[in-house]
Amino acid sequence: MLPTLRLSRGIAAAPVSRRFLSSSVALRKAPKSSDYDDSPRNPVDIETLKSDVVWGGSETQTPFYAKESYLKLKETVIKSRDPPAVIDAKYTRSFRLGETYNPFDFTLTKVAMDDIAQKNVKMVDPFAKTGIDPMNLYLMPDILSKFLTSTGQIKSRFDTGLSRANQRKLTAAIRNARSLGLLSTVHRTPRYMPFRNM
């Protein structure tokens, strides 16, 4: 049975816990000061402070129901989550400050026109621009690997942008490097191969 708290007026209050009783006794034994109110605290006020109504919840809703509704909400969010949509860069545009735009810029016709214009851009032959002979690169497999696919096939002129003569010289240099064992026939040099961090 819980002990009752005796107030200074001699009236017994509602039953209280031992913890509350010990804390109220400690308060009564504390030294008095001019601004300190030494009247004992009402246990009913403490119980009111502990109630869910004061802290924003309703008395009918217990934490169990709150937890259950949270778990249901979490489950529906996980089930309904779609993979993130990946939007190709050609369908989005970035504008600079003060730049004007036309609604036509956001149509698929404009995207198709941009694709055609990009294909028609003439690629510059890097060997003709620098004056390097591709035949002299057969001892440099790292450079030759840039002109190979991931499976070791030689890229076409459409991809490399080389002239016909330089494409033939590059092909001969790659074959020479393969015959010397410097370049693999099935992949690029190990420097350009994908790897996993274990």
PDB file of C-alpha atoms in Angstrom:
ATOM      1  CA  MET A   1       0.000   0.000   0.000  1.00  0.00           C
ATOM      2  CA  LEU A   2       1.310   3.413  -0.936  1.00  0.00           C
ATOM      3  CA  PRO A   3       1.843   5.887   1.913  1.00  0.00           C
ATOM      4  CA  THR A   4      -0.134   9.102   1.885  1.00  0.00           C
ATOM      5  CA  LEU A   5       1.550  12.477   1.980  1.00  0.00           C
ATOM      6  CA  ARG A   6       0.759  14.634   5.003  1.00  0.00           C
ATOM      7  CA  LEU A   7       0.430  18.279   4.152  1.00  0.00           C
ATOM      8  CA  SER A   8       1.274  21.105   6.546  1.00  0.00           C
ATOM      9  CA  ARG A   9      -2.429  21.758   7.237  1.00  0.00           C
ATOM     10  CA  GLY A  10      -2.919  18.207   8.499  1.00  0.00           C
ATOM     11  CA  ILE A  11      -4.964  17.031   5.492  1.00  0.00           C
ATOM     12  CA  ALA A  12      -3.941  13.749   3.910  1.00  0.00           C
ATOM     13  CA  ALA A  13      -3.490  13.870   0.151  1.00  0.00           C
ATOM     14  CA  ALA A  14      -3.942  11.087  -2.394  1.00  0.00           C
ATOM     15  CA  PRO A  15      -1.582   8.092  -2.231  1.00  0.00           C
ATOM     16  CA  VAL A  16       1.810   8.786  -3.788  1.00  0.00           C
ATOM     17  CA  SER A  17       4.854   6.745  -4.719  1.00  0.00           C
ATOM     18  CA  ARG A  18       7.910   6.412  -2.474  1.00  0.00           C
ATOM     19  CA  ARG A  19      10.011   8.315  -4.983  1.00  0.00           C
ATOM     20  CA  PHE A  20       7.661  11.274  -4.861  1.00  0.00           C
ATOM     21  CA  LEU A  21       7.500  11.021  -1.098  1.00  0.00           C
ATOM     22  CA  SER A  22      11.278  11.107  -0.745  1.00  0.00           C
ATOM     23  CA  SER A  23      11.589  14.052  -3.136  1.00  0.00           C
ATOM     24  CA  SER A  24       8.907  16.021  -1.315  1.00  0.00           C
ATOM     25  CA  VAL A  25      10.554  15.353   2.029  1.00  0.00           C
ATOM     26  CA  ALA A  26      13.842  16.594   0.613  1.00  0.00           C
ATOM     27  CA  LEU A  27      12.112  19.755  -0.562  1.00  0.00           C
ATOM     28  CA  ARG A  28      10.656  20.405   2.856  1.00  0.00           C
ATOM     29  CA  LYS A  29      14.061  20.027   4.492  1.00  0.00           C
ATOM     30  CA  ALA A  30      15.734  22.448   2.080  1.00  0.00           C
ATOM     31  CA  PRO A  31      16.787  25.806   3.531  1.00  0.00           C
ATOM     32  CA  LYS A  32      14.240  28.559   3.099  1.00  0.00           C
ATOM     33  CA  SER A  33      14.945  31.663   1.104  1.00  0.00           C
ATOM     34  CA  SER A  34      12.868  34.733   0.463  1.00  0.00           C
ATOM     35  CA  ASP A  35      11.911  33.798  -3.126  1.00  0.00           C
ATOM     36  CA  TYR A  36      11.494  30.055  -2.523  1.00  0.00           C
ATOM     37  CA  ASP A  37       8.014  28.666  -2.102  1.00  0.00           C
ATOM     38  CA  ASP A  38       8.251  25.805   0.389  1.00  0.00           C
ATOM     39  CA  SER A  39       4.660  24.651   0.017  1.00  0.00           C
ATOM     40  CA  PRO A  40       4.507  20.968  -0.918  1.00  0.00           C
ATOM     41  CA  ARG A  41       3.622  20.065  -4.444  1.00  0.00           C
ATOM     42  CA  ASN A  42       0.254  18.623  -5.200  1.00  0.00           C
ATOM     43  CA  PRO A  43       0.536  15.024  -6.487  1.00  0.00           C
ATOM     44  CA  VAL A  44      -2.514  15.560  -8.684  1.00  0.00           C
ATOM     45  CA  ASP A  45      -0.627  18.249 -10.615  1.00  0.00           C
ATOM     46  CA  ILE A  46       2.284  15.828 -11.138  1.00  0.00           C
ATOM     47  CA  GLU A  47      -0.058  13.178 -12.522  1.00  0.00           C
ATOM     48  CA  THR A  48      -1.588  15.789 -14.819  1.00  0.00           C
ATOM     49  CA  LEU A  49       1.854  16.653 -16.112  1.00  0.00           C
ATOM     50  CA  LYS A  50       2.535  12.977 -16.811  1.00  0.00           C
ATOM     51  CA  SER A  51      -0.654  12.516 -18.846  1.00  0.00           C
ATOM     52  CA  ASP A  52      -0.684  12.245 -22.618  1.00  0.00           C
ATOM     53  CA  VAL A  53      -3.181  15.087 -22.936  1.00  0.00           C
ATOM     54  CA  VAL A  54      -0.662  17.653 -21.723  1.00  0.00           C
ATOM     55  CA  TRP A  55       2.052  16.422 -24.054  1.00  0.00           C
ATOM     56  CA  GLY A  56      -0.050  16.546 -27.229  1.00  0.00           C
ATOM     57  CA  GLY A  57      -1.489  13.057 -27.394  1.00  0.00           C
ATOM     58  CA  SER A  58      -4.985  11.900 -26.626  1.00  0.00           C
ATOM     59  CA  GLU A  59      -5.737   9.702 -23.631  1.00  0.00           C
ATOM     60  CA  THR A  60      -7.324   7.063 -25.844  1.00  0.00           C
ATOM     61  CA  GLN A  61      -4.265   6.739 -28.062  1.00  0.00           C
ATOM     62  CA  THR A  62      -1.482   4.875 -26.331  1.00  0.00           C
ATOM     63  CA  PRO A  63       2.125   4.718 -27.535  1.00  0.00           C
ATOM     64  CA  PHE A  64       1.428   1.161 -28.748  1.00  0.00           C
ATOM     65  CA  TYR A  65      -1.077   2.428 -31.311  1.00  0.00           C
ATOM     66  CA  ALA A  66       1.259   5.212 -32.342  1.00  0.00           C
ATOM     67  CA  LYS A  67       4.048   2.708 -32.904  1.00  0.00           C
ATOM     68  CA  GLU A  68       1.744   0.399 -34.840  1.00  0.00           C
ATOM     69  CA  SER A  69       0.551   3.204 -37.133  1.00  0.00           C
ATOM     70  CA  TYR A  70       4.161   4.313 -37.678  1.00  0.00           C
ATOM     71  CA  LEU A  71       5.163   0.772 -38.688  1.00  0.00           C
ATOM     72  CA  LYS A  72       2.229   0.546 -41.110  1.00  0.00           C
ATOM     73  CA  LEU A  73       3.176   3.882 -42.660  1.00  0.00           C
ATOM     74  CA  LYS A  74       6.802   2.800 -42.972  1.00  0.00           C
ATOM     75  CA  GLU A  75       5.776  -0.472 -44.617  1.00  0.00           C
ATOM     76  CA  THR A  76       3.589   1.268 -47.204  1.00  0.00           C
ATOM     77  CA  VAL A  77       6.363   3.735 -48.029  1.00  0.00           C
ATOM     78  CA  ILE A  78       8.864   0.902 -48.537  1.00  0.00           C
ATOM     79  CA  LYS A  79       6.448  -1.085 -50.723  1.00  0.00           C
ATOM     80  CA  SER A  80       5.441   1.885 -52.871  1.00  0.00           C
ATOM     81  CA  ARG A  81       8.970   3.182 -53.403  1.00  0.00           C
ATOM     82  CA  ASP A  82       9.906   3.089 -57.068  1.00  0.00           C
ATOM     83  CA  PRO A  83      13.478   3.108 -58.286  1.00  0.00           C
ATOM     84  CA  PRO A  84      14.746   6.629 -58.927  1.00  0.00           C
ATOM     85  CA  ALA A  85      14.013   7.885 -62.413  1.00  0.00           C
ATOM     86  CA  VAL A  86      17.065   8.520 -64.561  1.00  0.00           C
ATOM     87  CA  ILE A  87      16.558  11.380 -66.997  1.00  0.00           C
ATOM     88  CA  ASP A  88      18.938  11.639 -69.917  1.00  0.00           C
ATOM     89  CA  ALA A  89      20.899  14.883 -70.042  1.00  0.00           C
ATOM     90  CA  LYS A  90      19.625  15.713 -73.528  1.00  0.00           C
ATOM     91  CA  TYR A  91      16.070  16.086 -72.154  1.00  0.00           C
ATOM     92  CA  THR A  92      17.081  18.697 -69.580  1.00  0.00           C
ATOM     93  CA  ARG A  93      18.522  22.144 -70.126  1.00  0.00           C
ATOM     94  CA  SER A  94      20.502  24.361 -67.821  1.00  0.00           C
ATOM     95  CA  PHE A  95      20.068  28.084 -68.216  1.00  0.00           C
ATOM     96  CA  ARG A  96      22.406  30.862 -67.217  1.00  0.00           C
ATOM     97  CA  LEU A  97      21.269  33.930 -65.348  1.00  0.00           C
ATOM     98  CA  GLY A  98      19.494  36.341 -67.686  1.00  0.00           C
ATOM     99  CA  GLU A  99      19.245  33.869 -70.574  1.00  0.00           C
ATOM    100  CA  THR A 100      15.927  33.784 -72.401  1.00  0.00           C
ATOM    101  CA  TYR A 101      14.274  30.658 -73.705  1.00  0.00           C
ATOM    102  CA  ASN A 102      11.550  29.645 -76.078  1.00  0.00           C
ATOM    103  CA  PRO A 103       8.903  27.002 -75.225  1.00  0.00           C
ATOM    104  CA  PHE A 104      10.088  25.197 -78.368  1.00  0.00           C
ATOM    105  CA  ASP A 105      13.339  24.450 -76.493  1.00  0.00           C
ATOM    106  CA  PHE A 106      11.444  21.932 -74.337  1.00  0.00           C
ATOM    107  CA  THR A 107       9.901  19.908 -77.169  1.00  0.00           C
ATOM    108  CA  LEU A 108      11.091  16.563 -78.523  1.00  0.00           C
ATOM    109  CA  THR A 109      11.507  18.140 -81.961  1.00  0.00           C
ATOM    110  CA  LYS A 110      14.214  20.388 -80.537  1.00  0.00           C
ATOM    111  CA  VAL A 111      15.920  17.350 -78.959  1.00  0.00           C
ATOM    112  CA  ALA A 112      15.920  15.579 -82.338  1.00  0.00           C
ATOM    113  CA  MET A 113      17.341  18.688 -84.025  1.00  0.00           C
ATOM    114  CA  ASP A 114      20.127  18.878 -81.422  1.00  0.00           C
ATOM    115  CA  ASP A 115      20.963  15.196 -82.002  1.00  0.00           C
ATOM    116  CA  ILE A 116      21.275  15.738 -85.761  1.00  0.00           C
ATOM    117  CA  ALA A 117      23.418  18.844 -85.255  1.00  0.00           C
ATOM    118  CA  GLN A 118      25.704  16.968 -82.882  1.00  0.00           C
ATOM    119  CA  LYS A 119      26.159  14.123 -85.367  1.00  0.00           C
ATOM    120  CA  ASN A 120      27.013  16.562 -88.140  1.00  0.00           C
ATOM    121  CA  VAL A 121      29.814  18.189 -86.149  1.00  0.00           C
ATOM    122  CA  LYS A 122      33.027  17.241 -87.898  1.00  0.00           C
ATOM    123  CA  MET A 123      35.482  15.516 -85.598  1.00  0.00           C
ATOM    124  CA  VAL A 124      39.086  16.668 -85.687  1.00  0.00           C
ATOM    125  CA  ASP A 125      41.788  14.109 -86.408  1.00  0.00           C
ATOM    126  CA  PRO A 126      44.073  14.263 -83.331  1.00  0.00           C
ATOM    127  CA  PHE A 127      47.071  12.832 -85.229  1.00  0.00           C
ATOM    128  CA  ALA A 128      46.736  15.328 -88.090  1.00  0.00           C
ATOM    129  CA  LYS A 129      46.386  18.166 -85.592  1.00  0.00           C
ATOM    130  CA  THR A 130      49.497  17.212 -83.578  1.00  0.00           C
ATOM    131  CA  GLY A 131      51.574  15.838 -86.457  1.00  0.00           C
ATOM    132  CA  ILE A 132      52.148  12.438 -84.783  1.00  0.00           C
ATOM    133  CA  ASP A 133      52.462   9.344 -86.955  1.00  0.00           C
ATOM    134  CA  PRO A 134      50.201   6.584 -85.519  1.00  0.00           C
ATOM    135  CA  MET A 135      52.658   3.923 -86.741  1.00  0.00           C
ATOM    136  CA  ASN A 136      55.142   5.085 -84.071  1.00  0.00           C
ATOM    137  CA  LEU A 137      52.698   4.326 -81.228  1.00  0.00           C
ATOM    138  CA  TYR A 138      52.990   0.535 -81.343  1.00  0.00           C
ATOM    139  CA  LEU A 139      55.201   0.574 -78.205  1.00  0.00           C
ATOM    140  CA  MET A 140      52.609   2.619 -76.249  1.00  0.00           C
ATOM    141  CA  PRO A 141      49.657   0.311 -75.429  1.00  0.00           C
ATOM    142  CA  ASP A 142      48.121   2.877 -73.047  1.00  0.00           C
ATOM    143  CA  ILE A 143      47.549   5.323 -75.902  1.00  0.00           C
ATOM    144  CA  LEU A 144      46.382   2.618 -78.300  1.00  0.00           C
ATOM    145  CA  SER A 145      43.833   1.370 -75.736  1.00  0.00           C
ATOM    146  CA  LYS A 146      41.904   4.619 -76.107  1.00  0.00           C
ATOM    147  CA  PHE A 147      41.077   3.535 -79.659  1.00  0.00           C
ATOM    148  CA  LEU A 148      39.797   0.085 -78.569  1.00  0.00           C
ATOM    149  CA  THR A 149      36.438  -0.998 -77.176  1.00  0.00           C
ATOM    150  CA  SER A 150      36.195  -2.783 -73.821  1.00  0.00           C
ATOM    151  CA  THR A 151      36.254  -6.128 -75.684  1.00  0.00           C
ATOM    152  CA  GLY A 152      39.419  -5.274 -77.613  1.00  0.00           C
ATOM    153  CA  GLN A 153      37.868  -4.364 -80.974  1.00  0.00           C
ATOM    154  CA  ILE A 154      39.290  -1.421 -82.904  1.00  0.00           C
ATOM    155  CA  LYS A 155      36.887   1.520 -82.984  1.00  0.00           C
ATOM    156  CA  SER A 156      35.613   2.743 -86.344  1.00  0.00           C
ATOM    157  CA  ARG A 157      36.425   6.076 -87.973  1.00  0.00           C
ATOM    158  CA  PHE A 158      33.011   7.330 -86.963  1.00  0.00           C
ATOM    159  CA  ASP A 159      34.012   6.965 -83.288  1.00  0.00           C
ATOM    160  CA  THR A 160      37.672   7.993 -83.500  1.00  0.00           C
ATOM    161  CA  GLY A 161      37.326  10.879 -85.984  1.00  0.00           C
ATOM    162  CA  LEU A 162      40.529   9.896 -87.810  1.00  0.00           C
ATOM    163  CA  SER A 163      41.188  10.306 -91.500  1.00  0.00           C
ATOM    164  CA  ARG A 164      41.312   7.180 -93.685  1.00  0.00           C
ATOM    165  CA  ALA A 165      45.108   7.144 -93.849  1.00  0.00           C
ATOM    166  CA  ASN A 166      45.559   7.655 -90.098  1.00  0.00           C
ATOM    167  CA  GLN A 167      42.916   5.021 -89.326  1.00  0.00           C
ATOM    168  CA  ARG A 168      44.861   2.476 -91.421  1.00  0.00           C
ATOM    169  CA  LYS A 169      48.126   3.446 -89.695  1.00  0.00           C
ATOM    170  CA  LEU A 170      46.493   3.156 -86.273  1.00  0.00           C
ATOM    171  CA  THR A 171      45.143  -0.298 -87.138  1.00  0.00           C
ATOM    172  CA  ALA A 172      48.630  -1.401 -88.213  1.00  0.00           C
ATOM    173  CA  ALA A 173      50.137  -0.039 -84.968  1.00  0.00           C
ATOM    174  CA  ILE A 174      47.561  -1.944 -82.881  1.00  0.00           C
ATOM    175  CA  ARG A 175      48.297  -5.176 -84.775  1.00  0.00           C
ATOM    176  CA  ASN A 176      52.046  -4.677 -84.272  1.00  0.00           C
ATOM    177  CA  ALA A 177      51.528  -4.124 -80.521  1.00  0.00           C
ATOM    178  CA  ARG A 178      49.433  -7.300 -80.338  1.00  0.00           C
ATOM    179  CA  SER A 179      52.030  -9.349 -82.214  1.00  0.00           C
ATOM    180  CA  LEU A 180      54.703  -8.123 -79.762  1.00  0.00           C
ATOM    181  CA  GLY A 181      52.494  -9.123 -76.813  1.00  0.00           C
ATOM    182  CA  LEU A 182      52.116  -5.570 -75.511  1.00  0.00           C
ATOM    183  CA  LEU A 183      48.377  -5.384 -76.158  1.00  0.00           C
ATOM    184  CA  SER A 184      45.707  -8.021 -75.622  1.00  0.00           C
ATOM    185  CA  THR A 185      43.331  -9.075 -78.388  1.00  0.00           C
ATOM    186  CA  VAL A 186      40.333  -9.406 -76.073  1.00  0.00           C
ATOM    187  CA  HIS A 187      40.496  -6.294 -73.893  1.00  0.00           C
ATOM    188  CA  ARG A 188      42.288  -3.007 -73.305  1.00  0.00           C
ATOM    189  CA  THR A 189      45.356  -2.630 -71.138  1.00  0.00           C
ATOM    190  CA  PRO A 190      44.726  -3.434 -67.449  1.00  0.00           C
ATOM    191  CA  ARG A 191      44.884   0.278 -66.631  1.00  0.00           C
ATOM    192  CA  TYR A 192      41.520   0.838 -68.348  1.00  0.00           C
ATOM    193  CA  MET A 193      39.831  -2.349 -67.146  1.00  0.00           C
ATOM    194  CA  PRO A 194      37.047  -2.103 -64.560  1.00  0.00           C
ATOM    195  CA  PHE A 195      37.939  -3.421 -61.115  1.00  0.00           C
ATOM    196  CA  ARG A 196      36.255  -4.041 -57.781  1.00  0.00           C
ATOM    197  CA  ASN A 197      37.366  -2.821 -54.410  1.00  0.00           C
ATOM    198  CA  MET A 198      37.387  -5.802 -52.097  1.00  0.00           C
TER     199      MET A 198
END
